[in-house]
N, CA, C and O atoms as a DFTB+ gen file, in Angstrom:
684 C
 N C O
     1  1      48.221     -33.086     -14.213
     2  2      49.145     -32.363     -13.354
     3  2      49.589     -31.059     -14.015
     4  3      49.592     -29.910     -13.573
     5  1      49.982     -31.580     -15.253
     6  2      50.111     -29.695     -15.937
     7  2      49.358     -28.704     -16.265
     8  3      49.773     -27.660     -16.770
     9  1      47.810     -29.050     -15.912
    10  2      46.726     -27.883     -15.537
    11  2      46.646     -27.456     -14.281
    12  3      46.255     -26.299     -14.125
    13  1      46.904     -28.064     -13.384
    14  2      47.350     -27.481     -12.145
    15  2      48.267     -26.973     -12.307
    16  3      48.003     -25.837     -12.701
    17  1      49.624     -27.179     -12.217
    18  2      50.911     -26.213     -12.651
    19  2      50.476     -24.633     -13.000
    20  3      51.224     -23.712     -12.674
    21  1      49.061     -24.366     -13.767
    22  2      48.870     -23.252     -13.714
    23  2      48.252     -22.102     -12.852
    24  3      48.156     -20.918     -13.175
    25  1      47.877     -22.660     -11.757
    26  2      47.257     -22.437     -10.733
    27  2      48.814     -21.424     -10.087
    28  3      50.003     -21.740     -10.134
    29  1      48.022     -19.920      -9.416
    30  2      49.221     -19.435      -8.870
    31  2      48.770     -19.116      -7.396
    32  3      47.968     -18.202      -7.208
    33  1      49.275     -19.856      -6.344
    34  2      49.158     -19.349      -4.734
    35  2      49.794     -17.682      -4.147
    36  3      50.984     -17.379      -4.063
    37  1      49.188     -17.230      -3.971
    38  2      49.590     -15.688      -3.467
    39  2      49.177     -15.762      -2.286
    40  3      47.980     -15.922      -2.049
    41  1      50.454     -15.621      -0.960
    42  2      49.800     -15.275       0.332
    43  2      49.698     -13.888       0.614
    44  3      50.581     -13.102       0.271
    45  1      48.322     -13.425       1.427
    46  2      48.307     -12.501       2.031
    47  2      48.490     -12.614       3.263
    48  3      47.857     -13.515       3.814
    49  1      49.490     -11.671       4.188
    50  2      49.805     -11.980       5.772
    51  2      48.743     -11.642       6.434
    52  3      47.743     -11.216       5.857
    53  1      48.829     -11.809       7.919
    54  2      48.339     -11.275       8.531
    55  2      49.074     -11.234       9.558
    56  3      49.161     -12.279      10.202
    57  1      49.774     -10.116       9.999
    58  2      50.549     -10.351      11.283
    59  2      50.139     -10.663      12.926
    60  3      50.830     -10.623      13.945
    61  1      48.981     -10.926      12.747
    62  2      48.421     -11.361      14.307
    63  2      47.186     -12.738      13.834
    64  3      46.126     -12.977      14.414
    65  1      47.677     -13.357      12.804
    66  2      47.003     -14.790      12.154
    67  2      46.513     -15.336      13.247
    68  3      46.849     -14.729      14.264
    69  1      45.786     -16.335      13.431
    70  2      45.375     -17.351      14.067
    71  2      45.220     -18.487      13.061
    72  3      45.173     -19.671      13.392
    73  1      45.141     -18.010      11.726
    74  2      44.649     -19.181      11.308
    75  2      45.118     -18.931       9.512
    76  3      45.270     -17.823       8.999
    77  1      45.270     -20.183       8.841
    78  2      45.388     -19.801       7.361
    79  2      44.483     -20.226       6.554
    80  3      44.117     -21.398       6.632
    81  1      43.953     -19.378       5.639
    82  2      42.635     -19.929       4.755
    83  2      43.299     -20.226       2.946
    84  3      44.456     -19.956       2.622
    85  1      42.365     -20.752       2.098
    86  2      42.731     -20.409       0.796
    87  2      41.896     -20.190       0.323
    88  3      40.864     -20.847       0.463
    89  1      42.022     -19.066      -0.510
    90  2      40.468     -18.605      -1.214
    91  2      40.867     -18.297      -2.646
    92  3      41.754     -17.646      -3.198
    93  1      39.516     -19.272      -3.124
    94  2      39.640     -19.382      -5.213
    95  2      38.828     -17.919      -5.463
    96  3      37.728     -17.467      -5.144
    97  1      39.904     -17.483      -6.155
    98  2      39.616     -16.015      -7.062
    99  2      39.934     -16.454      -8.625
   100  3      40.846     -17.130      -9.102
   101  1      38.325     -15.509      -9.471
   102  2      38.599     -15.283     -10.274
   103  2      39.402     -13.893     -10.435
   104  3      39.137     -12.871      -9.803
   105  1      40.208     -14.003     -11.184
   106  2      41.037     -12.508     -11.457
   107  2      39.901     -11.680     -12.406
   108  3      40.300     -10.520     -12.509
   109  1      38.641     -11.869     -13.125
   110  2      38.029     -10.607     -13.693
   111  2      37.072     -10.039     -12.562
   112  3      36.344      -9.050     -12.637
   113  1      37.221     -10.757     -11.678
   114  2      36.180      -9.889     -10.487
   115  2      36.959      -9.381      -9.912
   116  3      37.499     -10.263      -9.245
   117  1      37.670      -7.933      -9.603
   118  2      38.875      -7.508      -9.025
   119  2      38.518      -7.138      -7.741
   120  3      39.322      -7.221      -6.813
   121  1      36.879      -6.560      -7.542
   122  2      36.248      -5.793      -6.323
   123  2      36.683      -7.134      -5.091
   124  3      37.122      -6.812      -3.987
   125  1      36.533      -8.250      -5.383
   126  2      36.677      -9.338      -4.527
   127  2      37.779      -9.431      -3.529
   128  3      37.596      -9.630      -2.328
   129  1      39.262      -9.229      -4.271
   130  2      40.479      -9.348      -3.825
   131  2      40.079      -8.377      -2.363
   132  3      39.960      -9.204      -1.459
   133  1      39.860      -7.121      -1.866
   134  2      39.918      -6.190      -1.085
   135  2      38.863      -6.635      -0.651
   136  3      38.771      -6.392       0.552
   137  1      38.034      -7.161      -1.039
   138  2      36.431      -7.455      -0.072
   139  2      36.680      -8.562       0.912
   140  3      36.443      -8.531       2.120
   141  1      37.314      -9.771       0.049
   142  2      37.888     -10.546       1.192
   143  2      39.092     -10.245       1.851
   144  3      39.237     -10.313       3.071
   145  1      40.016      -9.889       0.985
   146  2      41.223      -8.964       2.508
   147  2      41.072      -8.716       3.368
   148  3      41.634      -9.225       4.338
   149  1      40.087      -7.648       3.415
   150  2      39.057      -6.928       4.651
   151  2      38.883      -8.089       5.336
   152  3      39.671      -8.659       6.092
   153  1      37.854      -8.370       5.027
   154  2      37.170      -9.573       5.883
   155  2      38.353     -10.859       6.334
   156  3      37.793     -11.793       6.907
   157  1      39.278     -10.966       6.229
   158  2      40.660     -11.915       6.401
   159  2      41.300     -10.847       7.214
   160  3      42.365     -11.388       7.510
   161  1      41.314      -9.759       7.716
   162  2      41.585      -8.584       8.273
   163  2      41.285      -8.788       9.826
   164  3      42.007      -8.829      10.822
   165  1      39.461      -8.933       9.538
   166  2      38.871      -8.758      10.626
   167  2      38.802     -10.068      11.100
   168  3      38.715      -9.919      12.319
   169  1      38.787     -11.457      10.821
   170  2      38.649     -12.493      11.407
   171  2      40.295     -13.124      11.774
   172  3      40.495     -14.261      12.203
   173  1      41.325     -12.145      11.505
   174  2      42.614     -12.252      11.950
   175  2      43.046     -13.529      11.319
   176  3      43.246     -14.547      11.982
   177  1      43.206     -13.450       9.835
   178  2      43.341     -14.761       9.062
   179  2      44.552     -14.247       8.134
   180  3      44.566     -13.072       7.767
   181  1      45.911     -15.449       7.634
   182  2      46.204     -15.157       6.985
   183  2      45.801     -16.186       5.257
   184  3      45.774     -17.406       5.096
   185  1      45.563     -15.125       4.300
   186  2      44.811     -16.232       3.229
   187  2      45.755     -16.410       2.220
   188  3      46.654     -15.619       1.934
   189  1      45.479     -17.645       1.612
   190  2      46.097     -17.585       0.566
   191  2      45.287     -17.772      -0.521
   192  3      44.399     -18.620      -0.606
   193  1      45.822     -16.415      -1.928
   194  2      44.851     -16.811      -2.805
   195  2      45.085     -17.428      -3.644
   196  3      46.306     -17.576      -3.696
   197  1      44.394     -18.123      -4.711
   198  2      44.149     -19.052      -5.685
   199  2      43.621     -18.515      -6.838
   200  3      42.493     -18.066      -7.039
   201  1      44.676     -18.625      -7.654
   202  2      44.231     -17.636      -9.147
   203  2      44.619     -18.577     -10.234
   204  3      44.821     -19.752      -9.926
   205  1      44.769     -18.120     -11.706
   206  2      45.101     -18.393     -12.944
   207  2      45.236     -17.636     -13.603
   208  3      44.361     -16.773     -13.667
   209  1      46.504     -17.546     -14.520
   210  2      46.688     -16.847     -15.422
   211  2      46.971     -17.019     -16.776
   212  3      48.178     -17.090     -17.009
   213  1      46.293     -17.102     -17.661
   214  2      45.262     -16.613     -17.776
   215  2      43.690     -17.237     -17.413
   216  3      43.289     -18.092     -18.203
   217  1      42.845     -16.897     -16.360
   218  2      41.992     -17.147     -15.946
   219  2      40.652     -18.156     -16.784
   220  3      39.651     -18.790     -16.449
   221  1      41.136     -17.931     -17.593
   222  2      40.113     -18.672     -19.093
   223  2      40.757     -20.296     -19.278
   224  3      41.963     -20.533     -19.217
   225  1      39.761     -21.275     -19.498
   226  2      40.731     -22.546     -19.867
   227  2      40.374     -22.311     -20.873
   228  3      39.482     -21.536     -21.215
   229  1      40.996     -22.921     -21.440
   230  2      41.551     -23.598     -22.969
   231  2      40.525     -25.079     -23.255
   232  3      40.283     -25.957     -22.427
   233  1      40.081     -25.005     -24.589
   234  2      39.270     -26.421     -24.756
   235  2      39.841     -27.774     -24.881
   236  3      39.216     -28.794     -25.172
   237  1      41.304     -27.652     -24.587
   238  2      41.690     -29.101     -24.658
   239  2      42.407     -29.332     -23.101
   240  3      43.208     -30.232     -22.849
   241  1      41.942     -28.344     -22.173
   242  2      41.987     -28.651     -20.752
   243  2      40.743     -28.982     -19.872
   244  3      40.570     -29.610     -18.828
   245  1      39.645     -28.024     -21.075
   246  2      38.744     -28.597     -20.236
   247  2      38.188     -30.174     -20.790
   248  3      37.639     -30.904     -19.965
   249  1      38.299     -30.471     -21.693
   250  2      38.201     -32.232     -22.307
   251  2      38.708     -32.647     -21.229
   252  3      37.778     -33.031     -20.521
   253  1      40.059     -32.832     -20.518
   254  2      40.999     -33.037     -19.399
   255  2      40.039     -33.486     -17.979
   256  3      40.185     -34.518     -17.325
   257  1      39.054     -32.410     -17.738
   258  2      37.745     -32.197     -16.807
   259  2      36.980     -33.340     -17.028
   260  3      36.440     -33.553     -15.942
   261  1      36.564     -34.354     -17.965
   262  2      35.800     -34.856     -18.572
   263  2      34.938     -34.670     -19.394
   264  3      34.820     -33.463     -19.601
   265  1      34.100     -35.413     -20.118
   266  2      33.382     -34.569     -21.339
   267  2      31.699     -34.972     -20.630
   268  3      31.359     -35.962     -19.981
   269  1      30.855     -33.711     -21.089
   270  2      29.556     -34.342     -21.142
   271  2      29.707     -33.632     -19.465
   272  3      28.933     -34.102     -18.632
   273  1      30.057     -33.236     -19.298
   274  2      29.783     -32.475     -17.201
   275  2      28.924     -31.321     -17.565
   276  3      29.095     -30.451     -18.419
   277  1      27.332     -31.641     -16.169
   278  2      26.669     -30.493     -16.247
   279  2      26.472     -30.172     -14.933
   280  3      26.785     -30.805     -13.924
   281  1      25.663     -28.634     -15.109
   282  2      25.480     -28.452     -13.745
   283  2      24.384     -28.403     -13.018
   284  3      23.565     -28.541     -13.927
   285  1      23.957     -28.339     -12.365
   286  2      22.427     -28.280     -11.749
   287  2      22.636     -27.589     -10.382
   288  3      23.268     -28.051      -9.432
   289  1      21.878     -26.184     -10.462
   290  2      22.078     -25.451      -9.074
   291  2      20.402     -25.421      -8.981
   292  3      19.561     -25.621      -9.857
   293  1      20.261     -25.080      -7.518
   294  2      19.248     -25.172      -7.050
   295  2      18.150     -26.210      -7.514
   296  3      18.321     -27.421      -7.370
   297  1      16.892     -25.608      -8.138
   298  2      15.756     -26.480      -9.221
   299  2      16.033     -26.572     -10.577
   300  3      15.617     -27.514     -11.251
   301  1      16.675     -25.708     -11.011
   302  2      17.112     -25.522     -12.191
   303  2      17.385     -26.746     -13.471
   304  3      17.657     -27.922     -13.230
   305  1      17.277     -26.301     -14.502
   306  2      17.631     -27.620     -15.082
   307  2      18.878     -28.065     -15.613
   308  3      19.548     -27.113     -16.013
   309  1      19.149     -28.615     -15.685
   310  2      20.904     -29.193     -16.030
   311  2      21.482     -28.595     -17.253
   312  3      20.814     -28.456     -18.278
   313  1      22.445     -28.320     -17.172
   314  2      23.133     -27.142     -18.190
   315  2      24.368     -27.856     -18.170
   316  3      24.514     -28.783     -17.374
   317  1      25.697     -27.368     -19.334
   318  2      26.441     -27.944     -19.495
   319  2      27.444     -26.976     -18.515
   320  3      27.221     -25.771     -18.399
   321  1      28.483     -27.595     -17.884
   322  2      29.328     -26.562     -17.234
   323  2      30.385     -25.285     -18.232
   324  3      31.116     -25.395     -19.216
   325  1      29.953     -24.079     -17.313
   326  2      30.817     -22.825     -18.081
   327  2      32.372     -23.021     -18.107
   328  3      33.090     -23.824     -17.510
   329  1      32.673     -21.944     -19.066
   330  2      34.753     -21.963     -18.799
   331  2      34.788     -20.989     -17.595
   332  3      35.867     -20.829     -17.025
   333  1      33.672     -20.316     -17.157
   334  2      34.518     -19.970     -15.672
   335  2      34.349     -21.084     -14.684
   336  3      35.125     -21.104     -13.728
   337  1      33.621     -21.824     -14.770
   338  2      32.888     -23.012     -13.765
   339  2      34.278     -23.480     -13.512
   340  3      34.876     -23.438     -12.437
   341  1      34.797     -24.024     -14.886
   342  2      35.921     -25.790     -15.030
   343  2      37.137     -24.479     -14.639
   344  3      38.160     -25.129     -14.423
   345  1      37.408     -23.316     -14.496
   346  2      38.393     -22.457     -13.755
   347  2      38.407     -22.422     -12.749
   348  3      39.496     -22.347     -12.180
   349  1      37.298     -22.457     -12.071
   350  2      36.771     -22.861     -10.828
   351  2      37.240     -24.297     -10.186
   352  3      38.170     -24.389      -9.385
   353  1      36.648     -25.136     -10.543
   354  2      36.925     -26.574     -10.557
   355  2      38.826     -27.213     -10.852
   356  3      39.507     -28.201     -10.578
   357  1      38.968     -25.939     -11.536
   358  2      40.794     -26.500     -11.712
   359  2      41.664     -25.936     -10.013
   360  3      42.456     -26.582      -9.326
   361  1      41.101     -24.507      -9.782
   362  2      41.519     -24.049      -8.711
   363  2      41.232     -25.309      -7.502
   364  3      42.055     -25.782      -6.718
   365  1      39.647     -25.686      -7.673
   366  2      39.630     -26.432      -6.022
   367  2      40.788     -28.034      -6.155
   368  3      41.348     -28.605      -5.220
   369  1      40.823     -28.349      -7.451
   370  2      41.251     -29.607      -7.650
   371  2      42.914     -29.349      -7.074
   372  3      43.337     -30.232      -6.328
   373  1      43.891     -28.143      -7.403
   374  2      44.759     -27.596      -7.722
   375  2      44.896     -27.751      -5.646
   376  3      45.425     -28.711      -5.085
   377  1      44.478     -26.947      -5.163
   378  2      44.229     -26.881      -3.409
   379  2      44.355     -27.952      -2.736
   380  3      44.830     -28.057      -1.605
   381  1      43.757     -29.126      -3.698
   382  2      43.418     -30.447      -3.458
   383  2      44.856     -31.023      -3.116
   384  3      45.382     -31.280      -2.032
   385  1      45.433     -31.165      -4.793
   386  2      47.010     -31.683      -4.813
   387  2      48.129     -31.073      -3.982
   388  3      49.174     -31.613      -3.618
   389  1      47.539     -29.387      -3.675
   390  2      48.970     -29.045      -2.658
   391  2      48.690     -29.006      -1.463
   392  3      49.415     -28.205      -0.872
   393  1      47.826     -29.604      -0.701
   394  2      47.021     -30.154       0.411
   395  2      47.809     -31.488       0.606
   396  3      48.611     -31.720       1.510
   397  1      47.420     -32.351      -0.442
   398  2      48.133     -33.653      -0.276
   399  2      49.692     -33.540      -0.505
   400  3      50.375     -34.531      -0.244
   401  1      50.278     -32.424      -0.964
   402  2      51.576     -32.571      -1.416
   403  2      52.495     -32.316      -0.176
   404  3      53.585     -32.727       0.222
   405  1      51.451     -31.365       0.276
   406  2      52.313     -30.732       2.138
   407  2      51.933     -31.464       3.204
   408  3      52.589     -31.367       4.242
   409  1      51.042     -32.147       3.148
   410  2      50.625     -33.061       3.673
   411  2      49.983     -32.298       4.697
   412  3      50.246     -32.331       5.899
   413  1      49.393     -31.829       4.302
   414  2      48.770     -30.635       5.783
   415  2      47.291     -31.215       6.489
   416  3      46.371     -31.331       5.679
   417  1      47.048     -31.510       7.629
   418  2      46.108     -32.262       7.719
   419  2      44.752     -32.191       8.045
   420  3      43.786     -32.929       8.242
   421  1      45.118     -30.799       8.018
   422  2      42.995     -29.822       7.868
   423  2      43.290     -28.508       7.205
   424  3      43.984     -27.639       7.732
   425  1      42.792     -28.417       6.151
   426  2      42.468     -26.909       5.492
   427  2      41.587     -26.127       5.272
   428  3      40.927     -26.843       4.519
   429  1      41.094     -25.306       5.323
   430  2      40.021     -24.941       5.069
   431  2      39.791     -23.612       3.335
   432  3      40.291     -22.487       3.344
   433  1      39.195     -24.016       2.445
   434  2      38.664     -23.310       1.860
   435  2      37.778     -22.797       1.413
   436  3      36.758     -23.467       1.249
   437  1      37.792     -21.688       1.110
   438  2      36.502     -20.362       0.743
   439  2      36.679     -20.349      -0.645
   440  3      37.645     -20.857      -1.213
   441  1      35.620     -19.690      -1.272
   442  2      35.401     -19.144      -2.945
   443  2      35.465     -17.304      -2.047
   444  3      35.304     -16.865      -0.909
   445  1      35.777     -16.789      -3.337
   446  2      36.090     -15.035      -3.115
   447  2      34.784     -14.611      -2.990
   448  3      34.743     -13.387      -3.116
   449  1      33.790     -15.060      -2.812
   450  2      32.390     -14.471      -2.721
   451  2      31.677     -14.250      -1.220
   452  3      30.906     -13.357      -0.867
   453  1      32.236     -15.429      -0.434
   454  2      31.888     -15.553       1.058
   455  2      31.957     -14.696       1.991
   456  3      33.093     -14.285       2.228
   457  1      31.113     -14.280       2.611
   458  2      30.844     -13.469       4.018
   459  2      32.184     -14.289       5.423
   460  3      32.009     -15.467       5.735
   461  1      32.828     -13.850       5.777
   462  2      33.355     -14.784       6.491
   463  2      33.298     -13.900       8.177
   464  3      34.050     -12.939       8.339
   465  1      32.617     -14.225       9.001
   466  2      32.211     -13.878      10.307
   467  2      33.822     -13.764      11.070
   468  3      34.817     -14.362      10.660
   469  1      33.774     -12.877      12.222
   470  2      34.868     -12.300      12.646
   471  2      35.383     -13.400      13.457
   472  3      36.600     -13.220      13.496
   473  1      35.101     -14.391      14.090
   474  2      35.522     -15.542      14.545
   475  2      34.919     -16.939      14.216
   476  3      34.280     -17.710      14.933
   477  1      35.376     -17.049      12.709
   478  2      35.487     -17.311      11.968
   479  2      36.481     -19.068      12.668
   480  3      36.004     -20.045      13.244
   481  1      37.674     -18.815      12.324
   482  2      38.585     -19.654      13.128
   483  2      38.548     -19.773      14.345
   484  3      39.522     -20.401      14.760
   485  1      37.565     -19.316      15.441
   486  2      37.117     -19.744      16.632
   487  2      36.167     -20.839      16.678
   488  3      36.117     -21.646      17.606
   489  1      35.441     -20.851      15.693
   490  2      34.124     -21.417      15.339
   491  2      34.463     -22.528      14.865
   492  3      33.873     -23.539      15.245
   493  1      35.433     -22.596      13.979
   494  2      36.145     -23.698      13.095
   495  2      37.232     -24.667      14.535
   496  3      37.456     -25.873      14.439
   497  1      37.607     -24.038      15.407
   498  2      38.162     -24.779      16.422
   499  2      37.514     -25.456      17.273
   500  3      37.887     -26.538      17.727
   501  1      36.475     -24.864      17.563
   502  2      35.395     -25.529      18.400
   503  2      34.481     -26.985      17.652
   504  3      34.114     -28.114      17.977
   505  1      34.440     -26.089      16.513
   506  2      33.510     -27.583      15.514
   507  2      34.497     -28.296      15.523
   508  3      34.196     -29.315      16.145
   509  1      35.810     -28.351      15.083
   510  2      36.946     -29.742      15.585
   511  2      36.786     -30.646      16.283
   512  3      37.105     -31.768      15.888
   513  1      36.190     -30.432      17.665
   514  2      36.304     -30.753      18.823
   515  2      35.189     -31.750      18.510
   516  3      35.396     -32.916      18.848
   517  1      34.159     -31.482      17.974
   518  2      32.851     -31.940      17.928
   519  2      33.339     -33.152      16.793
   520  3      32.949     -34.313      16.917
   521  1      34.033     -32.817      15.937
   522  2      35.026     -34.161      14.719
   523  2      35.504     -34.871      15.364
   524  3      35.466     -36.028      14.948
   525  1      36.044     -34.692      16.389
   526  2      37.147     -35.609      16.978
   527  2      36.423     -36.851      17.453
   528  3      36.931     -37.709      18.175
   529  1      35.436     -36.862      17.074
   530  2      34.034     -39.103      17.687
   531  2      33.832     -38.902      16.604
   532  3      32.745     -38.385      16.862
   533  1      33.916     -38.786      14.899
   534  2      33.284     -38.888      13.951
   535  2      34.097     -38.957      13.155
   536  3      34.721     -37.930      12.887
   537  1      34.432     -40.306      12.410
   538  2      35.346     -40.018      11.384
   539  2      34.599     -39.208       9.848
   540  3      33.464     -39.455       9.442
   541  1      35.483     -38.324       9.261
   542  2      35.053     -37.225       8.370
   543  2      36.477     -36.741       6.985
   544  3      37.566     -36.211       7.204
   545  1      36.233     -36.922       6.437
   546  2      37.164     -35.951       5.200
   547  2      36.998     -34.987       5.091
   548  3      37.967     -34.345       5.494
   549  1      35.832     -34.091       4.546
   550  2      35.317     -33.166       4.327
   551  2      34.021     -32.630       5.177
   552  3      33.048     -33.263       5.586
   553  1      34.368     -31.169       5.306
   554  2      33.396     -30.804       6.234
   555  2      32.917     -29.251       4.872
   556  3      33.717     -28.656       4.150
   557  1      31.909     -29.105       4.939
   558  2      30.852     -28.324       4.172
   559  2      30.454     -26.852       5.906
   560  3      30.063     -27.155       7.033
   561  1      30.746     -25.569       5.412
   562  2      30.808     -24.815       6.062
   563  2      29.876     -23.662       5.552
   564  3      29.822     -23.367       4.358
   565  1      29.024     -22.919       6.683
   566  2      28.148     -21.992       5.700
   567  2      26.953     -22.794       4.887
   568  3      26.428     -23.902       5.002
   569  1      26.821     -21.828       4.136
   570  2      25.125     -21.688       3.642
   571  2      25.607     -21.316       2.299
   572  3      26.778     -21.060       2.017
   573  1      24.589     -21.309       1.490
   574  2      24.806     -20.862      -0.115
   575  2      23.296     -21.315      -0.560
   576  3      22.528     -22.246      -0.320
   577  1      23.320     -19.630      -1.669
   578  2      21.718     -19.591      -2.016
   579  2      20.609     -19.973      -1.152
   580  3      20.450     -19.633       0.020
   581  1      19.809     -20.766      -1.910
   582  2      18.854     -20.912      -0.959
   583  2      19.073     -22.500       0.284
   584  3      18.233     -22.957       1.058
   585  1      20.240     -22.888       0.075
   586  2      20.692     -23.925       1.015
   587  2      21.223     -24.124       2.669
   588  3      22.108     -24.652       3.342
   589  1      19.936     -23.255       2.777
   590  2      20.663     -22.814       4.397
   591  2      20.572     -23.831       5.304
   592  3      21.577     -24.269       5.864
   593  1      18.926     -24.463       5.611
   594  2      18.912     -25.663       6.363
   595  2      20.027     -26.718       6.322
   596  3      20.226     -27.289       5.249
   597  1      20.665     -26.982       7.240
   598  2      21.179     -28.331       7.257
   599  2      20.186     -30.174       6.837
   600  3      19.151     -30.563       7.379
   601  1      21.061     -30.958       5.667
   602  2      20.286     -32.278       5.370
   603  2      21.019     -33.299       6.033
   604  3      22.074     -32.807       6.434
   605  1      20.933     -34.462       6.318
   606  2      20.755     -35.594       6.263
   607  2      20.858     -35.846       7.976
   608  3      20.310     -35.131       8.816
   609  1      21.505     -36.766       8.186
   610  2      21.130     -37.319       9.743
   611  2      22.132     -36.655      10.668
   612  3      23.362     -36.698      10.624
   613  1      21.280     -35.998      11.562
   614  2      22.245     -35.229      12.541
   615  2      23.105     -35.859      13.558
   616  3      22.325     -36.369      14.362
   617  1      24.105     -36.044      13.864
   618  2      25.085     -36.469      14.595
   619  2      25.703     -36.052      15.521
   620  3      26.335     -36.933      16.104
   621  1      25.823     -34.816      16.023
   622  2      25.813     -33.681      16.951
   623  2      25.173     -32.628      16.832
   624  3      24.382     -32.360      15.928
   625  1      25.589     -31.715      18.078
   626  2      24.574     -30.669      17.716
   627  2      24.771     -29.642      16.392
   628  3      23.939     -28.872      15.912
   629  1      26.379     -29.939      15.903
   630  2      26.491     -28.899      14.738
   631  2      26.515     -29.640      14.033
   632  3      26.752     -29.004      13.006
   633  1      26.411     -30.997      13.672
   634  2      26.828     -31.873      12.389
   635  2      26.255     -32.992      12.005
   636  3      26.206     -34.040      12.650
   637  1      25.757     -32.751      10.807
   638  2      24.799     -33.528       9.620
   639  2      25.587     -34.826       8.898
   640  3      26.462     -34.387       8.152
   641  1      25.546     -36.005       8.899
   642  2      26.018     -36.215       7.825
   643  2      24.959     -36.630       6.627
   644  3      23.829     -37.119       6.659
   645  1      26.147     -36.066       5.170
   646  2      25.112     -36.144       4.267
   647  2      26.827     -36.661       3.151
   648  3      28.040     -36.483       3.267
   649  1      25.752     -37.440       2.014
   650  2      26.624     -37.619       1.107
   651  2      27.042     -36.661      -0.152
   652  3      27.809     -36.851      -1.095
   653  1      26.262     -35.610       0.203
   654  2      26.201     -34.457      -0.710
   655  2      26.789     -32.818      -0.383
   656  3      26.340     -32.338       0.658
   657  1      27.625     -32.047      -1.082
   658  2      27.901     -31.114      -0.860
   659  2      27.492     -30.062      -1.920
   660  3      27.951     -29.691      -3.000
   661  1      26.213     -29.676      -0.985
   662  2      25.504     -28.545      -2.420
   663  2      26.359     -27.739      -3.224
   664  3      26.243     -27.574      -4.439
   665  1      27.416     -27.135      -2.311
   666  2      28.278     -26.048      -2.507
   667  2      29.430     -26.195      -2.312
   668  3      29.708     -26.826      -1.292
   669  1      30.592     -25.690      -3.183
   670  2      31.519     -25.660      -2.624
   671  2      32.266     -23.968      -2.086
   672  3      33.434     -23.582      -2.052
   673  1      31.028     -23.325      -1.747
   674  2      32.215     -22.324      -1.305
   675  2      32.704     -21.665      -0.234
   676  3      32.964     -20.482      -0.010
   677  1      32.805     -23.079       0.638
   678  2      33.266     -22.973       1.805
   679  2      33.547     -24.431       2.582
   680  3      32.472     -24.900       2.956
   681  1      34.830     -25.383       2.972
   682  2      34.927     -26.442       3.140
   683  2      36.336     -26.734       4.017
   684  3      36.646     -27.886       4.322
């Protein structure tokens, strides 16, 4: 709980919102902050971001993470996870606990890297609709790298279920 504690929420408004997002920023990529603004601009979103300060963990937080965690993207071969990765991983965990703390009962989050389409939260209202005969926790949104096809057994016309979430940067 006191590695979360370091996690800092910053809202950005939007005065004609439809909808609220949270999006994990690293603070050394600064071009990001204004790239997604914009784009939270145009899909009439208000976001909230997800930072750390100082953005770097510490090696006796990431022990905390577990020991021995690797990663495997795409084909690639398994590598041990980076200190921006487990910064990463503290932010989504961090979203996690103040999700459950507000008790809020659908959220949606982005990583600061995502393209986010101008109806965006239109799209996300409509796929609801399509949840509502399927019980679900987590819903996996978007594409990443080369993971565009949808896997496992289709269940409607927009929705797969699979026990796997290639990506997290968008959910």
């Amino acid at each position: 709980k006191e590695i979360l504690e370091s996690v800092i929420f910053t809202t950005v408004e939007h005065p004609e919102a439809v909808g609220v997002v949270y999006i994990l920023h690293y603070n050394k990529l600064t071009a990001r902050v204004p790239f997604m603004t914009e784009q939270l601009k145009t899909a009439r979103l208000t976001g909230i971001f997800v930072t750390r300060d100082p953005d770097i963990v510490p090696d006796e937080e990431r022990q905390c993470l577990g020991p021995g965690r690797i990663m495997v993207q795409d084909d690639s071969s398994p590598r041990p996870v980076s200190v921006k990765e487990d910064s990463l991983s503290i932010k989504h965990l961090a979203v996690a606990y103040r999700i459950l703390q507000k008790r809020e009962e659908v959220a949606m989050i982005l990583e600061d890297d995502v393209f986010v389409s101008p109806s965006l939260w239109e799209d996300w209202s409509a796929l609801k609709w399509e949840l509502n005969v399927i019980p679900w926790s987590i819903v996996s949104v978007g594409s990443c790298y080369n993971h565009r096809l949808p896997r496992g057994e289709q269940l409607t016309e927009h929705i797969w279920f699979t026990q796997v979430m290639r990506c997290g940067h968008g959910y």
